[in-house]
PDB file of C-alpha atoms and ligand atoms in Angstrom:
ATOM      1  CA  UNK A   1      18.341  -3.427   3.061  1.00  0.00           C
ATOM      2  CA  UNK A   2      17.376  -0.407   5.012  1.00  0.00           C
ATOM      3  CA  UNK A   3      14.414   1.051   6.797  1.00  0.00           C
ATOM      4  CA  UNK A   4      13.217   4.177   5.055  1.00  0.00           C
ATOM      5  CA  UNK A   5      11.499   7.152   6.572  1.00  0.00           C
ATOM      6  CA  UNK A   6       7.721   6.986   6.223  1.00  0.00           C
ATOM      7  CA  UNK A   7       6.211  10.220   4.934  1.00  0.00           C
ATOM      8  CA  UNK A   8       3.198  11.389   6.874  1.00  0.00           C
ATOM      9  CA  UNK A   9       0.031  13.283   6.041  1.00  0.00           C
ATOM     10  CA  UNK A  10       0.770  16.867   5.059  1.00  0.00           C
ATOM     11  CA  UNK A  11       3.746  15.773   2.951  1.00  0.00           C
ATOM     12  CA  UNK A  12       3.059  16.813  -0.621  1.00  0.00           C
ATOM     13  CA  UNK A  13       4.298  13.578  -2.164  1.00  0.00           C
ATOM     14  CA  UNK A  14       1.293  11.736  -0.681  1.00  0.00           C
ATOM     15  CA  UNK A  15      -1.020  13.815  -2.867  1.00  0.00           C
ATOM     16  CA  UNK A  16       0.816  13.253  -6.163  1.00  0.00           C
ATOM     17  CA  UNK A  17       0.075  10.775  -8.900  1.00  0.00           C
ATOM     18  CA  UNK A  18       2.895   8.254  -9.224  1.00  0.00           C
ATOM     19  CA  UNK A  19       4.686   7.253 -12.409  1.00  0.00           C
ATOM     20  CA  UNK A  20       4.627   3.806 -14.027  1.00  0.00           C
ATOM     21  CA  UNK A  21       7.736   1.659 -13.664  1.00  0.00           C
ATOM     22  CA  UNK A  22       9.278   0.968 -17.079  1.00  0.00           C
ATOM     23  CA  UNK A  23      12.038  -1.465 -16.195  1.00  0.00           C
ATOM     24  CA  UNK A  24      13.461  -3.326 -13.252  1.00  0.00           C
ATOM     25  CA  UNK A  25      16.908  -2.343 -12.081  1.00  0.00           C
ATOM     26  CA  UNK A  26      19.036  -2.646  -8.955  1.00  0.00           C
ATOM     27  CA  UNK A  27      17.725   0.591  -7.505  1.00  0.00           C
ATOM     28  CA  UNK A  28      14.107  -0.480  -7.822  1.00  0.00           C
ATOM     29  CA  UNK A  29      14.905  -3.954  -6.486  1.00  0.00           C
ATOM     30  CA  UNK A  30      16.485  -2.334  -3.442  1.00  0.00           C
ATOM     31  CA  UNK A  31      13.494  -0.027  -3.051  1.00  0.00           C
ATOM     32  CA  UNK A  32      11.134  -3.033  -2.958  1.00  0.00           C
ATOM     33  CA  UNK A  33      13.270  -4.800  -0.331  1.00  0.00           C
ATOM     34  CA  UNK A  34      13.388  -1.633   1.733  1.00  0.00           C
ATOM     35  CA  UNK A  35       9.641  -1.193   1.440  1.00  0.00           C
ATOM     36  CA  UNK A  36       9.032  -4.662   2.890  1.00  0.00           C
ATOM     37  CA  UNK A  37      11.495  -4.025   5.703  1.00  0.00           C
ATOM     38  CA  UNK A  38       9.951  -0.633   6.478  1.00  0.00           C
ATOM     39  CA  UNK A  39       6.456  -2.116   6.445  1.00  0.00           C
ATOM     40  CA  UNK A  40       7.382  -4.977   8.809  1.00  0.00           C
ATOM     41  CA  UNK A  41       9.189  -2.584  11.145  1.00  0.00           C
ATOM     42  CA  UNK A  42       5.974  -0.553  11.475  1.00  0.00           C
ATOM     43  CA  UNK A  43       3.684  -3.626  11.685  1.00  0.00           C
ATOM     44  CA  UNK A  44       1.861  -2.547   8.545  1.00  0.00           C
ATOM     45  CA  UNK A  45       0.184  -4.896   6.075  1.00  0.00           C
ATOM     46  CA  UNK A  46       0.872  -2.762   3.017  1.00  0.00           C
ATOM     47  CA  UNK A  47       3.071   0.067   1.817  1.00  0.00           C
ATOM     48  CA  UNK A  48       3.160   2.157  -1.343  1.00  0.00           C
ATOM     49  CA  UNK A  49       6.311   3.749  -2.777  1.00  0.00           C
ATOM     50  CA  UNK A  50       5.153   7.370  -2.280  1.00  0.00           C
ATOM     51  CA  UNK A  51       4.968   6.639   1.456  1.00  0.00           C
ATOM     52  CA  UNK A  52       8.752   6.373   1.431  1.00  0.00           C
ATOM     53  CA  UNK A  53       9.108   9.391  -0.831  1.00  0.00           C
ATOM     54  CA  UNK A  54       9.316   7.658  -4.227  1.00  0.00           C
ATOM     55  CA  UNK A  55       6.807   8.608  -6.916  1.00  0.00           C
ATOM     56  CA  UNK A  56       6.605   5.190  -8.548  1.00  0.00           C
ATOM     57  CA  UNK A  57       3.669   2.837  -8.988  1.00  0.00           C
ATOM     58  CA  UNK A  58       4.894   0.134  -6.620  1.00  0.00           C
ATOM     59  CA  UNK A  59       2.997  -1.494  -3.755  1.00  0.00           C
ATOM     60  CA  UNK A  60       4.052  -4.216  -1.321  1.00  0.00           C
ATOM     61  CA  UNK A  61       1.525  -6.200   0.698  1.00  0.00           C
ATOM     62  CA  UNK A  62       1.672  -8.871   3.393  1.00  0.00           C
ATOM     63  CA  UNK A  63      -1.599  -9.619   5.149  1.00  0.00           C
ATOM     64  CA  UNK A  64      -0.218 -12.706   6.901  1.00  0.00           C
ATOM     65  CA  UNK A  65      -1.636 -15.156   4.351  1.00  0.00           C
ATOM     66  CA  UNK A  66       1.813 -16.605   3.718  1.00  0.00           C
ATOM     67  CA  UNK A  67       2.476 -14.460   0.666  1.00  0.00           C
ATOM     68  CA  UNK A  68       4.504 -11.357  -0.020  1.00  0.00           C
ATOM     69  CA  UNK A  69       2.856  -9.487  -2.858  1.00  0.00           C
ATOM     70  CA  UNK A  70       4.683  -6.993  -5.043  1.00  0.00           C
ATOM     71  CA  UNK A  71       2.375  -5.017  -7.316  1.00  0.00           C
ATOM     72  CA  UNK A  72       4.054  -2.876  -9.934  1.00  0.00           C
ATOM     73  CA  UNK A  73       1.850  -0.652 -12.116  1.00  0.00           C
ATOM     74  CA  UNK A  74      -1.290  -2.259 -10.628  1.00  0.00           C
ATOM     75  CA  UNK A  75      -4.575  -1.908 -12.424  1.00  0.00           C
ATOM     76  CA  UNK A  76      -7.869  -2.761 -10.730  1.00  0.00           C
ATOM     77  CA  UNK A  77      -9.840  -4.978 -13.109  1.00  0.00           C
ATOM     78  CA  UNK A  78     -12.934  -5.753 -11.054  1.00  0.00           C
ATOM     79  CA  UNK A  79     -14.448  -5.037  -7.684  1.00  0.00           C
ATOM     80  CA  UNK A  80     -17.392  -6.746  -6.039  1.00  0.00           C
ATOM     81  CA  UNK A  81     -19.365  -6.578  -2.841  1.00  0.00           C
ATOM     82  CA  UNK A  82     -18.840  -4.242   0.035  1.00  0.00           C
ATOM     83  CA  UNK A  83     -17.284  -4.291   3.507  1.00  0.00           C
ATOM     84  CA  UNK A  84     -17.115  -1.670   6.187  1.00  0.00           C
ATOM     85  CA  UNK A  85     -14.291  -1.773   8.686  1.00  0.00           C
ATOM     86  CA  UNK A  86     -11.607   0.128  10.520  1.00  0.00           C
ATOM     87  CA  UNK A  87      -8.644   1.223   8.495  1.00  0.00           C
ATOM     88  CA  UNK A  88      -5.344   2.847   9.325  1.00  0.00           C
ATOM     89  CA  UNK A  89      -2.293   4.015   7.448  1.00  0.00           C
ATOM     90  CA  UNK A  90       1.389   4.255   8.325  1.00  0.00           C
ATOM     91  CA  UNK A  91       1.290   7.769   6.881  1.00  0.00           C
ATOM     92  CA  UNK A  92      -1.454   8.792   9.318  1.00  0.00           C
ATOM     93  CA  UNK A  93       0.086   7.617  12.597  1.00  0.00           C
ATOM     94  CA  UNK A  94      -2.080   7.085  15.666  1.00  0.00           C
ATOM     95  CA  UNK A  95      -5.367   7.314  13.774  1.00  0.00           C
ATOM     96  CA  UNK A  96      -7.951   5.004  12.332  1.00  0.00           C
ATOM     97  CA  UNK A  97     -11.367   5.332  10.789  1.00  0.00           C
ATOM     98  CA  UNK A  98     -14.253   3.434   9.307  1.00  0.00           C
ATOM     99  CA  UNK A  99     -14.104   2.939   5.553  1.00  0.00           C
ATOM    100  CA  UNK A 100     -16.394   1.053   3.173  1.00  0.00           C
ATOM    101  CA  UNK A 101     -14.658  -0.673   0.299  1.00  0.00           C
ATOM    102  CA  UNK A 102     -15.267  -3.572  -2.059  1.00  0.00           C
ATOM    103  CA  UNK A 103     -14.966  -6.976  -0.397  1.00  0.00           C
ATOM    104  CA  UNK A 104     -13.516  -8.647  -3.474  1.00  0.00           C
ATOM    105  CA  UNK A 105     -11.015  -7.234  -5.899  1.00  0.00           C
ATOM    106  CA  UNK A 106      -9.221  -8.468  -8.985  1.00  0.00           C
ATOM    107  CA  UNK A 107      -6.041  -6.603  -9.879  1.00  0.00           C
ATOM    108  CA  UNK A 108      -3.519  -6.965 -12.674  1.00  0.00           C
ATOM    109  CA  UNK A 109       0.091  -6.042 -11.935  1.00  0.00           C
ATOM    110  CA  UNK A 110       3.707  -6.848 -12.662  1.00  0.00           C
ATOM    111  CA  UNK A 111       5.760  -8.741 -10.106  1.00  0.00           C
ATOM    112  CA  UNK A 112       9.354  -7.944  -9.121  1.00  0.00           C
ATOM    113  CA  UNK A 113      10.516  -9.707 -12.319  1.00  0.00           C
ATOM    114  CA  UNK A 114       8.220  -7.486 -14.398  1.00  0.00           C
ATOM    115  CA  UNK A 115       5.993 -10.476 -15.217  1.00  0.00           C
ATOM    116  CA  UNK A 116       2.291  -9.787 -15.456  1.00  0.00           C
ATOM    117  CA  UNK A 117      -0.007 -11.606 -13.069  1.00  0.00           C
ATOM    118  CA  UNK A 118      -3.546 -11.322 -11.765  1.00  0.00           C
ATOM    119  CA  UNK A 119      -4.272 -11.288  -8.056  1.00  0.00           C
ATOM    120  CA  UNK A 120      -7.700 -11.767  -6.537  1.00  0.00           C
ATOM    121  CA  UNK A 121      -8.333 -10.895  -2.934  1.00  0.00           C
ATOM    122  CA  UNK A 122     -11.160 -10.871  -0.418  1.00  0.00           C
ATOM    123  CA  UNK A 123     -11.749  -9.054   2.837  1.00  0.00           C
ATOM    124  CA  UNK A 124      -8.479  -7.715   4.340  1.00  0.00           C
ATOM    125  CA  UNK A 125      -6.453  -8.393   1.193  1.00  0.00           C
ATOM    126  CA  UNK A 126      -9.052  -6.600  -0.947  1.00  0.00           C
ATOM    127  CA  UNK A 127      -9.071  -3.658   1.463  1.00  0.00           C
ATOM    128  CA  UNK A 128      -5.298  -3.510   1.475  1.00  0.00           C
ATOM    129  CA  UNK A 129      -4.984  -3.661  -2.336  1.00  0.00           C
ATOM    130  CA  UNK A 130      -7.502  -0.831  -2.751  1.00  0.00           C
ATOM    131  CA  UNK A 131      -5.943   1.300  -0.002  1.00  0.00           C
ATOM    132  CA  UNK A 132      -2.417   0.935  -1.419  1.00  0.00           C
ATOM    133  CA  UNK A 133      -3.486   1.509  -5.025  1.00  0.00           C
ATOM    134  CA  UNK A 134      -5.166   4.735  -3.901  1.00  0.00           C
ATOM    135  CA  UNK A 135      -1.770   5.943  -2.650  1.00  0.00           C
ATOM    136  CA  UNK A 136      -0.429   5.677  -6.210  1.00  0.00           C
ATOM    137  CA  UNK A 137      -3.054   8.208  -7.289  1.00  0.00           C
ATOM    138  CA  UNK A 138      -2.317  10.551  -4.419  1.00  0.00           C
ATOM    139  CA  UNK A 139      -5.373   9.523  -2.388  1.00  0.00           C
ATOM    140  CA  UNK A 140      -5.472   8.893   1.343  1.00  0.00           C
ATOM    141  CA  UNK A 141      -8.093   6.876   3.206  1.00  0.00           C
ATOM    142  CA  UNK A 142      -8.889   9.822   5.466  1.00  0.00           C
ATOM    143  CA  UNK A 143     -11.004  11.263   2.650  1.00  0.00           C
ATOM    144  CA  UNK A 144     -13.127   8.105   2.642  1.00  0.00           C
ATOM    145  CA  UNK A 145     -13.682   7.866   6.391  1.00  0.00           C
ATOM    146  CA  UNK A 146     -17.284   7.714   7.514  1.00  0.00           C
ATOM    147  CA  UNK A 147     -17.699   9.797  10.635  1.00  0.00           C
ATOM    148  CA  UNK A 148     -14.665  10.878  12.614  1.00  0.00           C
ATOM    149  CA  UNK A 149     -11.056   9.799  12.491  1.00  0.00           C
ATOM    150  CA  UNK A 150     -10.384   8.088  15.836  1.00  0.00           C
ATOM    151  CA  UNK A 151      -7.262   8.024  17.953  1.00  0.00           C
ATOM    152  CA  UNK A 152      -5.937   4.499  18.211  1.00  0.00           C
ATOM    153  CA  UNK A 153      -5.721   3.096  21.724  1.00  0.00           C
ATOM    154  CA  UNK A 154      -2.982   4.617  23.851  1.00  0.00           C
ATOM    155  CA  UNK A 155      -1.860   1.213  25.141  1.00  0.00           C
ATOM    156  CA  UNK A 156      -1.262   0.112  21.566  1.00  0.00           C
ATOM    157  CA  UNK A 157       1.035   3.058  21.007  1.00  0.00           C
ATOM    158  CA  UNK A 158       2.873   2.298  24.210  1.00  0.00           C
ATOM    159  CA  UNK A 159       3.883  -1.129  23.017  1.00  0.00           C
ATOM    160  CA  UNK A 160       7.234  -1.651  21.416  1.00  0.00           C
TER     161      UNK A 160
HETATM  162 ZN1   ZN B   1      -1.769   3.993   3.587  1.00  0.00          ZN
END
């Protein structure tokens, strides 16, 4: 496993549509492991493959609900409700902004064994699924921010 470099806003790959994964292989397995490690290292709750420079439709999520979600070729089936809250992104370091998204989402995806499953999420998990799936279509949350992008607290940045 290895920590990969997180691409930041301005990098072209973050604006590109990603390609579906056709089969699982050792390289992709390693990518998924690295994505989790990179996400934990940065205290993120989700990471999409383009954020580490790979144009593939792969997302990893861990919102501290005891599960590690791998979503390959995710497809949003349903959204419901609405929530407004602060959002950040490892590719937009030091910033956050207010974004309104659905409060419930149902998504179909393949897991790391390329088996189809359906995941339903509320609140933070719903927000995270939608945010990460946007990355696969080259979209960043900064385009959805209501009002100004804020600087995150300096003391937060000063922590290890
Ligand atoms: Zn992001």
